[in-house]
Amino acid sequence: MRIIRGAFYTLKPFERGIKETLGRYSGFVQPGFGMQIPLVNVVRVRDVREHTMDIPPQPVITKDNVEIRVDGVMWVRPKADEESIKRTFYNIDDWKRAVVQLAMTNLRQEFGDLTLDESLVAREKIANNLERVLNAFADDWGLRVSKVEIMLIDPPEDIKRAMHKQKTAEQERRAMRLLATGKFEAAEQEKKATIQQAEGEREATIRRAEGERKAAIEVAEGKAKSIQLVNEAAQTYFKGNAQILRQLEVTEASLRDNAKIIITEEGVSPTLLLGSLPVEMSSEDAKRGT
């Protein structure tokens, strides 16, 4: 706050003021140039911008009887309307000190309703509750609390060590669980790979068998076709010459069995050698092919 006693004054855009005449309120002063009667009039000026105000570190006791140190920061501004500016001058002597003391008192109350573990994760909740409570009182002083933040929550050293041990144990437990999960997943993958390999080998065996079966069928079909062609040729070229065909068959069989024959002028019908003994074939047998 600043006080203007001279005849001429100027207020900046972020300033608002009140004019007093012989100690009584006589008007609201807006930004710009103004005049007054010295010694009769006085202008009191208020900065209506946001004011950053620290909440000093203080010990508080949680619901489970643990003493911790906390601090914070808040942003407060006087409202710019005439009635609010009048309240900042006439309803409170030192509005900044009043807001800080109110914040400290209610901060202890907020942490007193929570356990240590709840306090460590409830910064936003505590800040919102504190902002609401402060605004309920600050409105009567012509003020507006825009925002509150909890900066530090500092437990005692023994609590810190215990929390550190607990955190370390929790991290080790998570690491062991992750390792076990990794081994389990690796075993599952290996099992799936083994199953897939066995299925691949089975499929390959089936396909090889199918290929061999098809090849055998094709060979059999080829032999059958060759036999059919031989029969067709025999029917075509040896029709009416059954005797000659029979003689050729006997000759083929004899050659296949390593038998010896003697070719005479009459053809392949005469003497067969069985071992070292000649066997004469009659002309009737030769004709019949026996």
PDB file of C-alpha atoms in Angstrom:
ATOM      1  CA  MET A   1       0.000   0.000   0.000  1.00  0.00           C
ATOM      2  CA  ARG A   2       1.102   3.527  -0.678  1.00  0.00           C
ATOM      3  CA  ILE A   3      -0.370   6.821   0.575  1.00  0.00           C
ATOM      4  CA  ILE A   4      -0.613   9.977  -1.577  1.00  0.00           C
ATOM      5  CA  ARG A   5      -0.879  13.295   0.252  1.00  0.00           C
ATOM      6  CA  GLY A   6       0.077  15.749  -2.520  1.00  0.00           C
ATOM      7  CA  ALA A   7      -2.217  17.797  -4.697  1.00  0.00           C
ATOM      8  CA  PHE A   8      -1.719  15.676  -7.842  1.00  0.00           C
ATOM      9  CA  TYR A   9      -1.551  11.894  -8.183  1.00  0.00           C
ATOM     10  CA  THR A  10      -1.560   9.153 -10.806  1.00  0.00           C
ATOM     11  CA  LEU A  11      -2.720   5.536 -10.424  1.00  0.00           C
ATOM     12  CA  LYS A  12      -1.366   2.769 -12.677  1.00  0.00           C
ATOM     13  CA  PRO A  13      -3.650   0.244 -14.457  1.00  0.00           C
ATOM     14  CA  PHE A  14      -3.068  -2.406 -11.771  1.00  0.00           C
ATOM     15  CA  GLU A  15      -3.842  -0.032  -8.885  1.00  0.00           C
ATOM     16  CA  ARG A  16      -7.054   0.945  -7.140  1.00  0.00           C
ATOM     17  CA  GLY A  17      -7.492   3.408  -4.250  1.00  0.00           C
ATOM     18  CA  ILE A  18      -9.767   5.161  -1.831  1.00  0.00           C
ATOM     19  CA  LYS A  19      -9.926   8.849  -1.030  1.00  0.00           C
ATOM     20  CA  GLU A  20     -10.401  10.036   2.523  1.00  0.00           C
ATOM     21  CA  THR A  21     -11.440  13.544   3.503  1.00  0.00           C
ATOM     22  CA  LEU A  22     -10.557  14.519   7.045  1.00  0.00           C
ATOM     23  CA  GLY A  23     -10.306  10.832   7.935  1.00  0.00           C
ATOM     24  CA  ARG A  24     -13.629   9.800   6.378  1.00  0.00           C
ATOM     25  CA  TYR A  25     -14.126   7.734   3.233  1.00  0.00           C
ATOM     26  CA  SER A  26     -15.062  10.060   0.410  1.00  0.00           C
ATOM     27  CA  GLY A  27     -14.649   8.100  -2.851  1.00  0.00           C
ATOM     28  CA  PHE A  28     -13.189   5.292  -4.965  1.00  0.00           C
ATOM     29  CA  VAL A  29     -10.110   6.157  -7.036  1.00  0.00           C
ATOM     30  CA  GLN A  30      -9.647   4.546 -10.462  1.00  0.00           C
ATOM     31  CA  PRO A  31      -6.404   4.355 -12.530  1.00  0.00           C
ATOM     32  CA  GLY A  32      -5.383   7.650 -14.123  1.00  0.00           C
ATOM     33  CA  PHE A  33      -4.653  11.250 -13.159  1.00  0.00           C
ATOM     34  CA  GLY A  34      -6.315  12.943 -10.193  1.00  0.00           C
ATOM     35  CA  MET A  35      -6.231  16.004  -7.904  1.00  0.00           C
ATOM     36  CA  GLN A  36      -6.954  16.563  -4.232  1.00  0.00           C
ATOM     37  CA  ILE A  37      -6.619  19.163  -1.519  1.00  0.00           C
ATOM     38  CA  PRO A  38      -3.465  18.550   0.500  1.00  0.00           C
ATOM     39  CA  LEU A  39      -3.874  18.084   4.261  1.00  0.00           C
ATOM     40  CA  VAL A  40      -7.623  17.671   3.683  1.00  0.00           C
ATOM     41  CA  ASN A  41      -7.649  14.689   1.323  1.00  0.00           C
ATOM     42  CA  VAL A  42      -5.526  11.534   1.384  1.00  0.00           C
ATOM     43  CA  VAL A  43      -5.453   8.779  -1.281  1.00  0.00           C
ATOM     44  CA  ARG A  44      -4.597   5.246  -0.214  1.00  0.00           C
ATOM     45  CA  VAL A  45      -3.564   2.955  -3.093  1.00  0.00           C
ATOM     46  CA  ARG A  46      -3.748  -0.873  -3.281  1.00  0.00           C
ATOM     47  CA  ASP A  47      -1.992  -3.155  -5.817  1.00  0.00           C
ATOM     48  CA  VAL A  48      -4.633  -5.561  -7.173  1.00  0.00           C
ATOM     49  CA  ARG A  49      -2.223  -7.958  -8.927  1.00  0.00           C
ATOM     50  CA  GLU A  50      -1.578 -11.519  -7.758  1.00  0.00           C
ATOM     51  CA  HIS A  51       0.728 -11.638  -4.729  1.00  0.00           C
ATOM     52  CA  THR A  52       2.931 -14.727  -4.267  1.00  0.00           C
ATOM     53  CA  MET A  53       3.044 -15.602  -0.581  1.00  0.00           C
ATOM     54  CA  ASP A  54       5.025 -18.366   1.117  1.00  0.00           C
ATOM     55  CA  ILE A  55       3.579 -20.573   3.839  1.00  0.00           C
ATOM     56  CA  PRO A  56       6.590 -21.025   6.167  1.00  0.00           C
ATOM     57  CA  PRO A  57       7.758 -24.551   7.107  1.00  0.00           C
ATOM     58  CA  GLN A  58       6.065 -25.762  10.280  1.00  0.00           C
ATOM     59  CA  PRO A  59       5.762 -29.045  12.200  1.00  0.00           C
ATOM     60  CA  VAL A  60       2.404 -30.807  12.019  1.00  0.00           C
ATOM     61  CA  ILE A  61       1.218 -34.058  13.609  1.00  0.00           C
ATOM     62  CA  THR A  62      -0.631 -36.554  11.436  1.00  0.00           C
ATOM     63  CA  LYS A  63      -3.574 -38.692  12.462  1.00  0.00           C
ATOM     64  CA  ASP A  64      -1.249 -41.608  13.333  1.00  0.00           C
ATOM     65  CA  ASN A  65       0.902 -39.349  15.569  1.00  0.00           C
ATOM     66  CA  VAL A  66       3.844 -38.815  13.235  1.00  0.00           C
ATOM     67  CA  GLU A  67       5.419 -35.357  13.278  1.00  0.00           C
ATOM     68  CA  ILE A  68       6.321 -34.025   9.835  1.00  0.00           C
ATOM     69  CA  ARG A  69       7.377 -30.629   8.479  1.00  0.00           C
ATOM     70  CA  VAL A  70       5.349 -29.027   5.698  1.00  0.00           C
ATOM     71  CA  ASP A  71       5.330 -25.770   3.779  1.00  0.00           C
ATOM     72  CA  GLY A  72       3.631 -24.313   0.750  1.00  0.00           C
ATOM     73  CA  VAL A  73       2.942 -21.317  -1.443  1.00  0.00           C
ATOM     74  CA  MET A  74      -0.218 -19.430  -2.361  1.00  0.00           C
ATOM     75  CA  TRP A  75      -1.328 -16.689  -4.723  1.00  0.00           C
ATOM     76  CA  VAL A  76      -3.615 -13.980  -3.327  1.00  0.00           C
ATOM     77  CA  ARG A  77      -4.917 -10.736  -4.813  1.00  0.00           C
ATOM     78  CA  PRO A  78      -7.233  -7.934  -3.639  1.00  0.00           C
ATOM     79  CA  LYS A  79     -10.444  -7.743  -5.616  1.00  0.00           C
ATOM     80  CA  ALA A  80     -10.677  -4.678  -7.867  1.00  0.00           C
ATOM     81  CA  ASP A  81     -14.217  -3.480  -7.087  1.00  0.00           C
ATOM     82  CA  GLU A  82     -14.899  -0.570  -4.747  1.00  0.00           C
ATOM     83  CA  GLU A  83     -16.429  -2.563  -1.901  1.00  0.00           C
ATOM     84  CA  SER A  84     -13.549  -5.067  -1.823  1.00  0.00           C
ATOM     85  CA  ILE A  85     -10.908  -2.326  -1.839  1.00  0.00           C
ATOM     86  CA  LYS A  86     -12.658  -0.680   1.107  1.00  0.00           C
ATOM     87  CA  ARG A  87     -12.619  -4.032   2.971  1.00  0.00           C
ATOM     88  CA  THR A  88      -8.865  -4.436   2.461  1.00  0.00           C
ATOM     89  CA  PHE A  89      -8.356  -1.148   4.313  1.00  0.00           C
ATOM     90  CA  TYR A  90     -11.112  -1.153   6.922  1.00  0.00           C
ATOM     91  CA  ASN A  91     -11.713  -4.864   7.725  1.00  0.00           C
ATOM     92  CA  ILE A  92      -8.097  -6.027   8.239  1.00  0.00           C
ATOM     93  CA  ASP A  93      -4.954  -4.251   9.386  1.00  0.00           C
ATOM     94  CA  ASP A  94      -2.306  -6.369   7.592  1.00  0.00           C
ATOM     95  CA  TRP A  95      -4.017  -8.615   5.080  1.00  0.00           C
ATOM     96  CA  LYS A  96      -0.834 -10.435   3.956  1.00  0.00           C
ATOM     97  CA  ARG A  97       0.129 -11.479   7.476  1.00  0.00           C
ATOM     98  CA  ALA A  98      -3.477 -12.414   8.212  1.00  0.00           C
ATOM     99  CA  VAL A  99      -3.714 -14.725   5.183  1.00  0.00           C
ATOM    100  CA  VAL A 100      -0.391 -16.444   5.979  1.00  0.00           C
ATOM    101  CA  GLN A 101      -1.382 -17.100   9.611  1.00  0.00           C
ATOM    102  CA  LEU A 102      -4.767 -18.432   8.496  1.00  0.00           C
ATOM    103  CA  ALA A 103      -3.081 -20.731   5.978  1.00  0.00           C
ATOM    104  CA  MET A 104      -0.664 -22.116   8.592  1.00  0.00           C
ATOM    105  CA  THR A 105      -3.472 -22.830  11.042  1.00  0.00           C
ATOM    106  CA  ASN A 106      -5.636 -24.641   8.523  1.00  0.00           C
ATOM    107  CA  LEU A 107      -2.640 -26.522   7.096  1.00  0.00           C
ATOM    108  CA  ARG A 108      -2.069 -28.138  10.498  1.00  0.00           C
ATOM    109  CA  GLN A 109      -5.752 -29.051  10.622  1.00  0.00           C
ATOM    110  CA  GLU A 110      -5.697 -30.654   7.164  1.00  0.00           C
ATOM    111  CA  PHE A 111      -2.705 -32.868   7.949  1.00  0.00           C
ATOM    112  CA  GLY A 112      -4.116 -33.742  11.369  1.00  0.00           C
ATOM    113  CA  ASP A 113      -7.061 -35.475   9.669  1.00  0.00           C
ATOM    114  CA  LEU A 114      -4.794 -37.763   7.585  1.00  0.00           C
ATOM    115  CA  THR A 115      -2.303 -40.535   8.319  1.00  0.00           C
ATOM    116  CA  LEU A 116       1.301 -40.263   7.145  1.00  0.00           C
ATOM    117  CA  ASP A 117       0.753 -42.509   4.127  1.00  0.00           C
ATOM    118  CA  GLU A 118      -2.389 -40.582   3.173  1.00  0.00           C
ATOM    119  CA  SER A 119      -0.596 -37.254   3.577  1.00  0.00           C
ATOM    120  CA  LEU A 120       2.193 -38.230   1.193  1.00  0.00           C
ATOM    121  CA  VAL A 121      -0.255 -38.805  -1.672  1.00  0.00           C
ATOM    122  CA  ALA A 122      -2.867 -36.149  -0.864  1.00  0.00           C
ATOM    123  CA  ARG A 123      -1.077 -32.932  -1.863  1.00  0.00           C
ATOM    124  CA  GLU A 124      -3.744 -31.894  -4.347  1.00  0.00           C
ATOM    125  CA  LYS A 125      -6.599 -32.738  -1.997  1.00  0.00           C
ATOM    126  CA  ILE A 126      -5.024 -30.757   0.866  1.00  0.00           C
ATOM    127  CA  ALA A 127      -4.302 -27.782  -1.400  1.00  0.00           C
ATOM    128  CA  ASN A 128      -7.892 -27.690  -2.709  1.00  0.00           C
ATOM    129  CA  ASN A 129      -9.359 -27.904   0.808  1.00  0.00           C
ATOM    130  CA  LEU A 130      -7.025 -25.178   2.041  1.00  0.00           C
ATOM    131  CA  GLU A 131      -7.924 -22.910  -0.862  1.00  0.00           C
ATOM    132  CA  ARG A 132     -11.638 -23.319  -0.153  1.00  0.00           C
ATOM    133  CA  VAL A 133     -11.261 -22.567   3.551  1.00  0.00           C
ATOM    134  CA  LEU A 134      -9.043 -19.520   2.953  1.00  0.00           C
ATOM    135  CA  ASN A 135     -11.474 -18.034   0.430  1.00  0.00           C
ATOM    136  CA  ALA A 136     -14.332 -18.366   2.923  1.00  0.00           C
ATOM    137  CA  PHE A 137     -12.439 -16.030   5.303  1.00  0.00           C
ATOM    138  CA  ALA A 138     -10.632 -13.888   2.721  1.00  0.00           C
ATOM    139  CA  ASP A 139     -13.835 -12.742   1.056  1.00  0.00           C
ATOM    140  CA  ASP A 140     -14.664 -10.665   4.150  1.00  0.00           C
ATOM    141  CA  TRP A 141     -11.265  -8.976   3.742  1.00  0.00           C
ATOM    142  CA  GLY A 142     -11.843  -8.134   0.076  1.00  0.00           C
ATOM    143  CA  LEU A 143      -9.336 -10.794  -1.069  1.00  0.00           C
ATOM    144  CA  ARG A 144      -9.300 -13.734  -3.461  1.00  0.00           C
ATOM    145  CA  VAL A 145      -7.048 -16.800  -2.967  1.00  0.00           C
ATOM    146  CA  SER A 146      -6.373 -17.981  -6.513  1.00  0.00           C
ATOM    147  CA  LYS A 147      -4.274 -21.068  -5.865  1.00  0.00           C
ATOM    148  CA  VAL A 148      -2.521 -23.012  -3.094  1.00  0.00           C
ATOM    149  CA  GLU A 149       0.298 -25.534  -3.527  1.00  0.00           C
ATOM    150  CA  ILE A 150       1.886 -27.828  -0.936  1.00  0.00           C
ATOM    151  CA  MET A 151       5.632 -27.836  -1.610  1.00  0.00           C
ATOM    152  CA  LEU A 152       7.351 -29.891   1.110  1.00  0.00           C
ATOM    153  CA  ILE A 153       6.260 -32.874   3.184  1.00  0.00           C
ATOM    154  CA  ASP A 154       9.270 -33.931   5.223  1.00  0.00           C
ATOM    155  CA  PRO A 155       8.943 -36.963   7.591  1.00  0.00           C
ATOM    156  CA  PRO A 156      11.472 -37.617  10.396  1.00  0.00           C
ATOM    157  CA  GLU A 157      14.746 -39.379   9.585  1.00  0.00           C
ATOM    158  CA  ASP A 158      13.763 -42.709  11.182  1.00  0.00           C
ATOM    159  CA  ILE A 159      10.542 -42.724   9.156  1.00  0.00           C
ATOM    160  CA  LYS A 160      12.539 -41.965   6.022  1.00  0.00           C
ATOM    161  CA  ARG A 161      14.864 -44.921   6.676  1.00  0.00           C
ATOM    162  CA  ALA A 162      11.926 -47.246   7.282  1.00  0.00           C
ATOM    163  CA  MET A 163      10.215 -46.015   4.126  1.00  0.00           C
ATOM    164  CA  HIS A 164      13.423 -46.497   2.186  1.00  0.00           C
ATOM    165  CA  LYS A 165      13.759 -50.099   3.416  1.00  0.00           C
ATOM    166  CA  GLN A 166      10.141 -50.765   2.573  1.00  0.00           C
ATOM    167  CA  LYS A 167      10.590 -49.304  -0.892  1.00  0.00           C
ATOM    168  CA  THR A 168      13.757 -51.354  -1.461  1.00  0.00           C
ATOM    169  CA  ALA A 169      12.009 -54.561  -0.398  1.00  0.00           C
ATOM    170  CA  GLU A 170       9.079 -53.759  -2.670  1.00  0.00           C
ATOM    171  CA  GLN A 171      11.376 -53.141  -5.623  1.00  0.00           C
ATOM    172  CA  GLU A 172      13.242 -56.412  -4.976  1.00  0.00           C
ATOM    173  CA  ARG A 173       9.934 -58.262  -4.800  1.00  0.00           C
ATOM    174  CA  ARG A 174       8.828 -56.728  -8.101  1.00  0.00           C
ATOM    175  CA  ALA A 175      12.176 -57.584  -9.681  1.00  0.00           C
ATOM    176  CA  MET A 176      11.883 -61.222  -8.578  1.00  0.00           C
ATOM    177  CA  ARG A 177       8.342 -61.390  -9.859  1.00  0.00           C
ATOM    178  CA  LEU A 178       9.388 -59.945 -13.197  1.00  0.00           C
ATOM    179  CA  LEU A 179      12.271 -62.447 -13.417  1.00  0.00           C
ATOM    180  CA  ALA A 180       9.945 -65.356 -12.651  1.00  0.00           C
ATOM    181  CA  THR A 181       7.451 -64.076 -15.196  1.00  0.00           C
ATOM    182  CA  GLY A 182      10.203 -63.816 -17.789  1.00  0.00           C
ATOM    183  CA  LYS A 183      11.341 -67.395 -17.149  1.00  0.00           C
ATOM    184  CA  PHE A 184       7.773 -68.655 -17.355  1.00  0.00           C
ATOM    185  CA  GLU A 185       7.167 -66.849 -20.642  1.00  0.00           C
ATOM    186  CA  ALA A 186      10.463 -68.173 -22.034  1.00  0.00           C
ATOM    187  CA  ALA A 187       9.444 -71.733 -21.094  1.00  0.00           C
ATOM    188  CA  GLU A 188       6.065 -71.217 -22.730  1.00  0.00           C
ATOM    189  CA  GLN A 189       7.718 -69.959 -25.899  1.00  0.00           C
ATOM    190  CA  GLU A 190      10.127 -72.898 -25.928  1.00  0.00           C
ATOM    191  CA  LYS A 191       7.212 -75.289 -25.477  1.00  0.00           C
ATOM    192  CA  LYS A 192       5.346 -73.699 -28.371  1.00  0.00           C
ATOM    193  CA  ALA A 193       8.484 -73.868 -30.533  1.00  0.00           C
ATOM    194  CA  THR A 194       8.897 -77.591 -29.756  1.00  0.00           C
ATOM    195  CA  ILE A 195       5.250 -78.265 -30.602  1.00  0.00           C
ATOM    196  CA  GLN A 196       5.534 -76.315 -33.845  1.00  0.00           C
ATOM    197  CA  GLN A 197       8.724 -78.182 -34.783  1.00  0.00           C
ATOM    198  CA  ALA A 198       7.036 -81.569 -34.128  1.00  0.00           C
ATOM    199  CA  GLU A 199       4.020 -80.498 -36.172  1.00  0.00           C
ATOM    200  CA  GLY A 200       6.334 -79.386 -38.970  1.00  0.00           C
ATOM    201  CA  GLU A 201       8.144 -82.735 -38.986  1.00  0.00           C
ATOM    202  CA  ARG A 202       4.814 -84.584 -38.961  1.00  0.00           C
ATOM    203  CA  GLU A 203       3.559 -82.494 -41.865  1.00  0.00           C
ATOM    204  CA  ALA A 204       6.798 -83.123 -43.774  1.00  0.00           C
ATOM    205  CA  THR A 205       6.522 -86.903 -43.192  1.00  0.00           C
ATOM    206  CA  ILE A 206       2.928 -86.892 -44.416  1.00  0.00           C
ATOM    207  CA  ARG A 207       3.875 -84.947 -47.511  1.00  0.00           C
ATOM    208  CA  ARG A 208       6.793 -87.297 -48.252  1.00  0.00           C
ATOM    209  CA  ALA A 209       4.463 -90.305 -47.896  1.00  0.00           C
ATOM    210  CA  GLU A 210       1.939 -88.638 -50.168  1.00  0.00           C
ATOM    211  CA  GLY A 211       4.673 -88.001 -52.717  1.00  0.00           C
ATOM    212  CA  GLU A 212       5.888 -91.599 -52.579  1.00  0.00           C
ATOM    213  CA  ARG A 213       2.323 -92.879 -52.900  1.00  0.00           C
ATOM    214  CA  LYS A 214       1.709 -90.683 -55.930  1.00  0.00           C
ATOM    215  CA  ALA A 215       5.014 -91.825 -57.466  1.00  0.00           C
ATOM    216  CA  ALA A 216       4.086 -95.494 -56.882  1.00  0.00           C
ATOM    217  CA  ILE A 217       0.673 -94.917 -58.414  1.00  0.00           C
ATOM    218  CA  GLU A 218       2.273 -93.252 -61.416  1.00  0.00           C
ATOM    219  CA  VAL A 219       4.760 -96.176 -61.834  1.00  0.00           C
ATOM    220  CA  ALA A 220       1.937 -98.705 -61.554  1.00  0.00           C
ATOM    221  CA  GLU A 221      -0.135 -96.747 -64.033  1.00  0.00           C
ATOM    222  CA  GLY A 222       2.883 -96.644 -66.366  1.00  0.00           C
ATOM    223  CA  LYS A 223       3.353-100.407 -66.133  1.00  0.00           C
ATOM    224  CA  ALA A 224      -0.332-101.001 -66.678  1.00  0.00           C
ATOM    225  CA  LYS A 225      -0.228 -98.687 -69.658  1.00  0.00           C
ATOM    226  CA  SER A 226       2.778-100.527 -71.089  1.00  0.00           C
ATOM    227  CA  ILE A 227       1.034-103.870 -70.616  1.00  0.00           C
ATOM    228  CA  GLN A 228      -2.035-102.463 -72.291  1.00  0.00           C
ATOM    229  CA  LEU A 229       0.061-101.240 -75.220  1.00  0.00           C
ATOM    230  CA  VAL A 230       1.751-104.655 -75.520  1.00  0.00           C
ATOM    231  CA  ASN A 231      -1.597-106.402 -75.504  1.00  0.00           C
ATOM    232  CA  GLU A 232      -2.966-103.973 -78.065  1.00  0.00           C
ATOM    233  CA  ALA A 233       0.109-104.522 -80.240  1.00  0.00           C
ATOM    234  CA  ALA A 234      -0.251-108.292 -79.888  1.00  0.00           C
ATOM    235  CA  GLN A 235      -3.880-108.108 -80.859  1.00  0.00           C
ATOM    236  CA  THR A 236      -3.027-105.928 -83.824  1.00  0.00           C
ATOM    237  CA  TYR A 237       0.133-107.535 -85.194  1.00  0.00           C
ATOM    238  CA  PHE A 238      -0.195-111.167 -84.080  1.00  0.00           C
ATOM    239  CA  LYS A 239      -3.813-111.729 -84.734  1.00  0.00           C
ATOM    240  CA  GLY A 240      -4.117-115.202 -86.405  1.00  0.00           C
ATOM    241  CA  ASN A 241      -0.493-116.040 -85.527  1.00  0.00           C
ATOM    242  CA  ALA A 242      -1.004-117.371 -82.013  1.00  0.00           C
ATOM    243  CA  GLN A 243       1.467-120.179 -82.638  1.00  0.00           C
ATOM    244  CA  ILE A 244       4.272-117.783 -83.493  1.00  0.00           C
ATOM    245  CA  LEU A 245       3.387-115.593 -80.505  1.00  0.00           C
ATOM    246  CA  ARG A 246       3.495-118.589 -78.195  1.00  0.00           C
ATOM    247  CA  GLN A 247       6.900-119.579 -79.580  1.00  0.00           C
ATOM    248  CA  LEU A 248       8.203-116.077 -78.882  1.00  0.00           C
ATOM    249  CA  GLU A 249       6.880-116.242 -75.354  1.00  0.00           C
ATOM    250  CA  VAL A 250       8.596-119.584 -74.773  1.00  0.00           C
ATOM    251  CA  THR A 251      11.812-118.178 -76.195  1.00  0.00           C
ATOM    252  CA  GLU A 252      11.544-115.118 -73.915  1.00  0.00           C
ATOM    253  CA  ALA A 253      10.937-117.309 -70.897  1.00  0.00           C
ATOM    254  CA  SER A 254      13.842-119.558 -71.792  1.00  0.00           C
ATOM    255  CA  LEU A 255      16.223-116.681 -72.170  1.00  0.00           C
ATOM    256  CA  ARG A 256      15.028-115.155 -68.879  1.00  0.00           C
ATOM    257  CA  ASP A 257      15.662-118.448 -67.050  1.00  0.00           C
ATOM    258  CA  ASN A 258      19.126-118.841 -68.624  1.00  0.00           C
ATOM    259  CA  ALA A 259      17.963-121.880 -70.638  1.00  0.00           C
ATOM    260  CA  LYS A 260      19.872-122.906 -73.783  1.00  0.00           C
ATOM    261  CA  ILE A 261      18.221-123.402 -77.100  1.00  0.00           C
ATOM    262  CA  ILE A 262      19.440-124.659 -80.435  1.00  0.00           C
ATOM    263  CA  ILE A 263      18.349-122.773 -83.431  1.00  0.00           C
ATOM    264  CA  THR A 264      17.737-125.007 -86.440  1.00  0.00           C
ATOM    265  CA  GLU A 265      16.488-124.420 -89.858  1.00  0.00           C
ATOM    266  CA  GLU A 266      12.986-124.844 -88.521  1.00  0.00           C
ATOM    267  CA  GLY A 267      13.349-121.991 -86.071  1.00  0.00           C
ATOM    268  CA  VAL A 268      13.334-122.049 -82.289  1.00  0.00           C
ATOM    269  CA  SER A 269      11.286-125.207 -81.923  1.00  0.00           C
ATOM    270  CA  PRO A 270      13.812-128.034 -81.848  1.00  0.00           C
ATOM    271  CA  THR A 271      16.249-128.995 -79.099  1.00  0.00           C
ATOM    272  CA  LEU A 272      16.536-127.374 -75.634  1.00  0.00           C
ATOM    273  CA  LEU A 273      19.576-128.010 -73.461  1.00  0.00           C
ATOM    274  CA  LEU A 274      18.670-128.501 -69.843  1.00  0.00           C
ATOM    275  CA  GLY A 275      22.015-128.522 -68.080  1.00  0.00           C
ATOM    276  CA  SER A 276      24.194-130.760 -70.260  1.00  0.00           C
ATOM    277  CA  LEU A 277      21.376-132.979 -71.508  1.00  0.00           C
ATOM    278  CA  PRO A 278      19.788-132.219 -74.810  1.00  0.00           C
ATOM    279  CA  VAL A 279      16.033-132.487 -74.960  1.00  0.00           C
ATOM    280  CA  GLU A 280      14.345-132.951 -78.253  1.00  0.00           C
ATOM    281  CA  MET A 281      11.105-131.242 -78.837  1.00  0.00           C
ATOM    282  CA  SER A 282       8.672-132.829 -81.128  1.00  0.00           C
ATOM    283  CA  SER A 283       7.250-130.883 -83.913  1.00  0.00           C
ATOM    284  CA  GLU A 284       3.845-131.167 -82.253  1.00  0.00           C
ATOM    285  CA  ASP A 285       5.230-129.634 -79.070  1.00  0.00           C
ATOM    286  CA  ALA A 286       7.020-126.986 -81.005  1.00  0.00           C
ATOM    287  CA  LYS A 287       3.829-126.123 -82.719  1.00  0.00           C
ATOM    288  CA  ARG A 288       1.959-125.942 -79.458  1.00  0.00           C
ATOM    289  CA  GLY A 289       4.854-123.971 -77.898  1.00  0.00           C
ATOM    290  CA  THR A 290       5.277-126.472 -75.003  1.00  0.00           C
TER     291      THR A 290
END
